[in-house]
Coordinates of C-alpha atoms in Angstrom, one line a residue:
M2 CA 109.8 82.4 142.4
S3 CA 108.7 83.8 139.1
G4 CA 106.0 86.5 138.6
I5 CA 105.5 90.1 137.9
M6 CA 108.5 92.4 138.5
Q7 CA 107.7 94.5 141.5
T8 CA 107.8 98.0 139.9
Y9 CA 104.4 98.9 141.4
N10 CA 102.9 98.9 144.8
R11 CA 99.5 97.7 143.6
Y12 CA 96.2 98.4 145.3
P13 CA 94.4 95.3 146.7
V14 CA 91.9 95.0 143.9
S15 CA 91.8 93.4 140.5
F16 CA 89.3 94.5 137.8
V17 CA 87.8 91.9 135.4
R18 CA 85.3 94.0 133.4
G19 CA 84.1 97.5 132.7
N20 CA 81.1 99.3 131.3
G21 CA 81.1 103.0 130.6
S22 CA 82.2 104.9 133.8
Y23 CA 82.2 101.7 135.9
L24 CA 84.6 98.9 136.7
E25 CA 83.8 95.6 138.4
D26 CA 86.4 93.6 140.4
D27 CA 86.8 89.9 140.7
N28 CA 84.5 89.8 143.7
G29 CA 81.7 91.5 141.8
K30 CA 82.0 94.9 143.5
K31 CA 81.4 97.9 141.2
Y32 CA 83.4 101.1 141.2
L33 CA 82.7 104.5 139.7
D34 CA 85.9 105.2 137.8
A35 CA 87.1 108.8 138.3
L36 CA 90.6 108.0 137.0
A37 CA 89.9 106.4 133.6
G38 CA 93.1 104.4 133.5
I39 CA 95.0 107.6 134.3
A40 CA 93.3 109.8 131.7
V41 CA 93.3 107.0 129.1
C42 CA 89.7 105.7 128.7
G43 CA 88.1 109.0 127.7
L44 CA 85.1 107.2 126.3
G45 CA 84.8 104.9 129.3
H46 CA 85.2 101.2 129.4
A47 CA 84.1 98.7 126.7
N48 CA 83.0 101.5 124.4
P49 CA 80.9 99.8 121.7
A50 CA 82.3 101.8 118.7
V51 CA 86.0 101.2 119.7
A52 CA 85.3 97.5 120.5
K53 CA 83.7 97.1 117.1
A54 CA 86.7 98.7 115.4
I55 CA 89.2 96.6 117.3
E56 CA 87.2 93.4 116.5
A57 CA 86.9 94.1 112.8
Q58 CA 90.6 95.0 112.5
A59 CA 91.8 92.1 114.5
S60 CA 90.1 89.7 112.1
T61 CA 91.5 91.6 109.1
L62 CA 95.2 92.7 109.7
L63 CA 97.1 93.4 112.9
H64 CA 100.6 94.4 111.8
T65 CA 102.8 94.7 108.8
S66 CA 105.5 97.2 110.0
N67 CA 106.4 100.7 108.9
L68 CA 108.4 99.4 105.9
Y69 CA 105.1 99.6 104.1
G70 CA 102.2 101.9 103.7
I71 CA 99.5 101.8 106.4
P72 CA 96.2 103.4 105.2
L73 CA 94.7 103.5 108.6
Q74 CA 97.8 105.3 109.9
E75 CA 97.5 107.9 107.2
A76 CA 93.8 108.3 107.9
L77 CA 94.4 109.0 111.6
A78 CA 97.3 111.3 110.8
E79 CA 95.0 113.3 108.6
R80 CA 92.5 113.7 111.3
L81 CA 95.0 114.8 113.9
C82 CA 96.7 117.2 111.6
E83 CA 93.5 118.8 110.5
I84 CA 92.2 119.4 114.0
S85 CA 95.6 120.6 115.4
G86 CA 97.0 122.6 112.5
M87 CA 100.1 120.5 112.4
D88 CA 101.8 119.1 109.3
S89 CA 102.9 115.6 110.0
V90 CA 102.8 112.8 112.7
F91 CA 105.2 110.1 113.9
F92 CA 103.2 107.3 115.6
C93 CA 104.7 105.2 118.4
N94 CA 103.3 103.3 121.4
S95 CA 103.3 105.5 124.5
G96 CA 103.6 109.0 125.9
A97 CA 107.3 108.4 126.8
E98 CA 108.1 107.3 123.3
S99 CA 106.3 110.4 121.8
N100 CA 108.4 112.6 124.1
E101 CA 111.5 110.7 123.1
A102 CA 110.7 111.5 119.5
A103 CA 110.3 115.1 120.3
L104 CA 113.6 115.2 122.2
K105 CA 115.4 113.5 119.3
L106 CA 113.8 116.0 116.9
A107 CA 115.0 118.9 119.0
R108 CA 118.6 117.6 119.1
R109 CA 118.5 117.0 115.4
Y110 CA 117.2 120.5 114.8
G111 CA 120.1 121.9 116.8
N112 CA 122.7 119.8 115.1
D113 CA 121.4 120.7 111.7
R114 CA 122.0 124.4 112.7
G115 CA 125.5 123.7 113.9
I116 CA 124.7 123.9 117.6
E117 CA 127.0 121.9 119.8
N118 CA 125.4 120.3 122.9
P119 CA 121.8 121.2 122.0
T120 CA 119.9 122.0 125.2
V121 CA 116.1 121.8 126.0
I122 CA 114.5 123.9 128.7
T123 CA 112.0 121.9 130.8
M124 CA 110.0 122.7 134.0
E125 CA 110.3 122.0 137.6
G126 CA 107.5 119.6 138.7
S127 CA 107.0 118.3 135.2
F128 CA 106.7 114.7 134.1
H129 CA 107.6 113.5 130.7
G130 CA 108.2 109.7 131.1
R131 CA 110.6 107.1 132.6
T132 CA 112.9 106.3 129.7
L133 CA 116.4 107.6 130.3
G134 CA 115.8 110.6 128.0
T135 CA 112.4 111.6 129.3
L136 CA 113.5 111.0 132.9
A137 CA 116.3 113.6 132.4
A138 CA 113.7 116.0 131.0
T139 CA 111.4 115.4 134.0
G140 CA 111.5 117.9 136.8
N141 CA 111.2 115.5 139.7
E142 CA 114.3 114.4 141.6
K143 CA 112.4 111.7 143.4
I144 CA 111.8 109.6 140.3
Q145 CA 115.3 110.4 139.0
S146 CA 117.0 109.1 142.1
G147 CA 119.0 105.9 141.5
F148 CA 119.3 106.4 137.7
E149 CA 122.2 108.7 137.6
P150 CA 124.1 109.8 135.6
L151 CA 121.2 111.5 133.9
L152 CA 121.4 112.4 130.3
E153 CA 122.8 115.8 129.7
G154 CA 121.3 118.6 127.6
F155 CA 118.5 119.8 129.9
V156 CA 118.0 122.9 132.0
Q157 CA 115.0 123.4 134.3
V158 CA 113.1 126.5 135.4
P159 CA 110.1 127.0 137.6
Y160 CA 106.7 126.3 136.0
D161 CA 104.6 129.2 135.0
D162 CA 107.5 131.6 135.4
V163 CA 108.5 133.1 132.0
D164 CA 110.9 135.6 133.6
A165 CA 113.0 132.7 134.9
I166 CA 113.8 131.8 131.3
S167 CA 115.1 135.2 130.5
E168 CA 117.2 135.1 133.6
L169 CA 119.0 132.0 132.5
P170 CA 122.8 132.4 131.9
S171 CA 123.3 133.5 128.3
S172 CA 123.7 130.4 126.1
N173 CA 123.6 129.7 122.4
S174 CA 123.0 126.0 123.0
V175 CA 119.2 126.1 123.8
V176 CA 117.1 124.7 120.9
A177 CA 113.7 124.1 122.4
I178 CA 111.3 124.5 125.3
L179 CA 109.3 121.3 126.4
V180 CA 106.3 122.1 128.6
E181 CA 103.0 120.6 129.7
P182 CA 100.1 123.1 129.2
V183 CA 98.8 121.8 132.5
L184 CA 101.0 119.9 134.9
G185 CA 99.4 116.5 135.4
E186 CA 101.5 114.3 137.7
G187 CA 102.8 117.6 139.2
G188 CA 99.3 118.2 140.7
V189 CA 97.0 119.6 138.0
R190 CA 98.8 123.0 138.0
I191 CA 97.1 125.4 135.6
P192 CA 99.3 128.3 134.5
N193 CA 98.4 131.9 133.8
D194 CA 96.4 132.4 130.6
D195 CA 99.3 134.1 128.8
Y196 CA 101.9 131.5 129.8
L197 CA 102.0 129.6 126.5
V198 CA 101.6 132.9 124.5
R199 CA 104.7 134.3 126.2
L200 CA 106.7 131.1 125.7
R201 CA 105.7 131.2 122.0
E202 CA 107.1 134.8 121.8
I203 CA 110.4 133.7 123.4
C204 CA 110.7 130.8 121.0
D205 CA 110.0 132.9 117.9
K206 CA 112.5 135.5 119.0
S207 CA 115.2 133.0 119.8
E208 CA 114.5 130.5 117.0
W209 CA 113.7 127.7 119.5
L210 CA 111.1 125.0 119.0
L211 CA 108.1 125.2 121.3
M212 CA 107.2 121.6 122.2
L213 CA 104.1 120.8 124.1
D214 CA 103.7 117.6 126.1
E215 CA 100.0 116.9 125.7
V216 CA 100.2 113.2 126.6
Q217 CA 97.7 113.8 129.4
T218 CA 96.0 117.0 128.3
G219 CA 95.3 116.0 124.7
N220 CA 92.4 114.1 123.2
G221 CA 89.8 116.3 124.8
R222 CA 90.9 116.1 128.4
T223 CA 90.8 119.8 129.0
G224 CA 87.7 120.6 127.0
K225 CA 89.5 121.2 123.7
Y226 CA 91.1 118.5 121.5
F227 CA 94.4 119.9 122.6
A228 CA 95.0 122.2 125.5
F229 CA 96.9 124.7 123.5
Q230 CA 93.7 125.4 121.6
H231 CA 92.5 127.4 124.6
T232 CA 95.0 130.0 123.4
S233 CA 95.8 131.6 120.1
I234 CA 99.3 130.0 119.7
H235 CA 100.5 127.1 117.6
P236 CA 103.4 124.9 118.9
D237 CA 106.1 123.5 116.7
V238 CA 105.8 120.0 118.2
V239 CA 103.0 118.4 120.1
T240 CA 103.2 115.0 121.8
T241 CA 100.2 112.9 122.9
A242 CA 99.2 109.4 123.9
K243 CA 96.9 108.3 126.8
G244 CA 93.4 109.0 125.5
L245 CA 94.3 108.7 121.8
A246 CA 92.8 105.2 121.4
N247 CA 90.8 104.7 124.5
G248 CA 93.1 102.1 126.0
V249 CA 95.0 100.6 123.0
P250 CA 98.6 101.6 123.3
I251 CA 99.5 104.4 120.9
G252 CA 101.4 107.6 121.0
A253 CA 102.0 110.4 118.5
C254 CA 104.5 113.2 117.9
L255 CA 103.0 115.9 115.8
A256 CA 105.2 118.6 114.1
R257 CA 104.8 121.6 111.8
G258 CA 107.0 123.9 109.7
I259 CA 110.7 123.2 109.9
A260 CA 110.1 120.7 112.8
A261 CA 108.0 118.5 110.4
D262 CA 111.0 118.1 108.1
T263 CA 113.7 117.5 110.7
L264 CA 113.4 113.7 111.1
V265 CA 114.1 112.0 107.9
P266 CA 114.6 108.3 106.9
G267 CA 117.1 106.6 109.1
T268 CA 116.9 109.1 112.0
H269 CA 114.0 107.6 113.9
A270 CA 111.8 104.4 113.8
T271 CA 109.5 102.1 115.6
T272 CA 108.4 98.5 115.0
F273 CA 104.9 98.5 116.4
G274 CA 104.1 102.2 116.3
G275 CA 101.0 103.1 114.3
N276 CA 100.0 99.6 113.4
P277 CA 96.6 98.9 111.8
L278 CA 95.0 97.7 115.1
A279 CA 96.1 100.8 117.1
C280 CA 95.1 103.2 114.4
A281 CA 91.7 101.6 113.9
A282 CA 91.0 102.1 117.6
G283 CA 92.4 105.7 117.3
I284 CA 90.1 106.6 114.4
A285 CA 87.0 105.2 116.2
T286 CA 88.0 107.2 119.4
F287 CA 88.7 110.4 117.5
D288 CA 85.4 110.3 115.6
Q289 CA 83.5 109.9 118.9
L290 CA 85.5 112.5 120.8
T291 CA 84.8 115.1 118.0
S292 CA 81.1 114.3 117.9
G293 CA 80.2 116.2 121.0
V294 CA 82.0 114.3 123.8
I295 CA 84.7 117.0 124.2
D296 CA 82.1 119.7 124.6
Q297 CA 80.4 117.5 127.2
A298 CA 83.7 117.2 129.0
A299 CA 84.1 120.9 129.2
S300 CA 80.7 121.5 130.6
T301 CA 80.6 118.6 133.0
G302 CA 84.1 119.4 134.3
S303 CA 83.1 123.0 134.9
R304 CA 80.1 121.8 136.8
M305 CA 82.2 119.5 139.0
V306 CA 84.7 122.3 139.9
S307 CA 81.8 124.7 140.8
R308 CA 80.1 122.1 143.0
L309 CA 83.3 121.1 144.7
K310 CA 84.0 124.8 145.5
D311 CA 80.5 125.3 146.9
A312 CA 80.6 122.1 149.0
L313 CA 84.1 122.8 150.4
K314 CA 83.8 126.5 150.9
G315 CA 85.2 127.4 154.3
C316 CA 86.9 124.0 154.9
N317 CA 90.3 124.9 156.3
Q318 CA 91.8 121.6 155.0
V319 CA 91.3 122.8 151.4
K320 CA 94.0 124.9 149.8
D321 CA 92.5 125.1 146.3
V322 CA 89.9 123.6 144.0
R323 CA 90.7 123.9 140.3
G324 CA 90.2 122.3 136.9
K325 CA 90.2 122.5 133.2
G326 CA 87.7 120.3 131.4
M327 CA 88.0 116.8 132.9
M328 CA 91.2 117.5 134.8
V329 CA 89.9 118.4 138.2
A330 CA 91.8 118.8 141.4
V331 CA 91.3 119.5 145.1
E332 CA 94.5 120.5 146.8
L333 CA 94.7 120.0 150.6
N334 CA 97.0 121.6 153.1
E335 CA 98.6 118.3 154.0
P336 CA 99.4 114.9 152.4
C337 CA 96.2 112.8 151.8
T338 CA 97.4 109.7 150.0
E339 CA 95.3 107.6 152.3
L340 CA 92.1 108.9 150.6
V341 CA 92.8 106.7 147.6
L342 CA 91.9 103.6 149.7
S343 CA 89.1 105.4 151.6
A344 CA 87.5 106.3 148.3
M345 CA 88.0 102.8 147.0
E346 CA 86.1 101.4 150.0
R347 CA 83.2 103.6 149.0
G348 CA 83.3 102.4 145.4
L349 CA 85.2 105.4 143.9
L350 CA 88.5 105.3 142.1
L351 CA 90.7 108.4 142.2
N352 CA 94.3 109.4 142.5
V353 CA 96.5 111.6 144.7
A354 CA 99.2 113.6 142.9
A355 CA 102.1 115.5 144.5
D356 CA 101.1 114.0 147.8
S357 CA 98.3 116.4 148.6
V358 CA 96.3 116.9 145.4
I359 CA 93.2 114.8 144.8
R360 CA 93.2 114.3 141.1
L361 CA 90.1 113.4 139.2
L362 CA 90.4 112.3 135.5
P363 CA 87.0 110.6 134.8
P364 CA 85.8 109.6 131.4
L365 CA 84.9 112.6 129.2
N366 CA 81.4 111.3 128.7
L367 CA 80.7 111.0 132.4
S368 CA 77.0 111.5 133.1
L369 CA 75.8 114.4 135.3
E370 CA 74.4 111.9 137.8
D371 CA 77.8 110.2 138.1
A372 CA 79.6 113.5 138.2
D373 CA 77.5 114.6 141.1
M374 CA 78.2 111.3 142.9
V375 CA 82.0 111.8 142.5
V376 CA 81.7 115.3 144.0
Q377 CA 79.6 114.0 146.9
I378 CA 82.0 111.2 147.8
V379 CA 85.1 113.4 147.5
T380 CA 83.4 116.1 149.6
D381 CA 82.4 113.6 152.3
L382 CA 85.9 112.1 152.5
I383 CA 87.5 115.6 153.0
L384 CA 85.0 116.9 155.5
E385 CA 85.2 113.7 157.5
R386 CA 89.0 114.3 158.0
A387 CA 88.3 117.6 159.8

């Protein structure tokens, strides 16, 4: 029997249309979407400006390949470099691909310096993708299981523990640190305010590259265009994808300084990456995000965290309520994966990460009324478990 390969345990619902922060299934039931395609549709569903850009580009030119100049790719790269302070961009099709580009860049950087067996430091609890390279970089044995032998060249330390890096056995093979500014799949873990600053200091002292995986945190998700912009530091490499084109597949690996000159013709490539259609959607998304939507995400996300804390104060099931922009989490003291279906029954889409963390990743332009509705439903679900 032919069909879809069973790589997902899918929920019993199929969506056929969307509008703003809402989705509608094939039975006509509407759902408030507090997951946004897993932090992808930052502008909500069927956004008019993005739809218009896609329609216009689809009737003009879809694809030529990177053998030729792509003006829309250059325009999107210019926007991303200007807002981030980076120097150049490699466009691809996904977050995993953008992280693969970063890992190849780090290895090339090490080999150019005569370092044998270049090694990248990554974090326990991290998630960087499911390709063989990014799987080896990921700090999650559960998703690595069954795919051994893993690619060599990685060493892992606890997240938000700078001292653990200095305690590693002395080695001249380390060339980079790859880290998420906020752990996404790892449960929306927000590190200490000085974490990235201290990592930057270590990289500067050791001549390592500081590479930030902003696949989930980028494109306004945390209330800044990139999460590192909550600090004073600049990374050497930034990867992003998810919210970059509001649902059209695209990824980007940004670099600056020596990292920007490390990959040269013949060292990395992509067939579809950065094609005119994806970049047209990316430009339309970027222009809206930077016209007030990111500021809205910062204030609405803060409001949601505050209201969740007030509503759940004293609830012995709740271990923590935290958030940064529109990455909001309620961590319980025990696994709560059943709440995904319970919420769905009430017309709310959410996610549970790390077994016990209710993760909310709504559209960045979520209305205050809908934000309050998300808070109310989540609160009710938790209190009813008591």
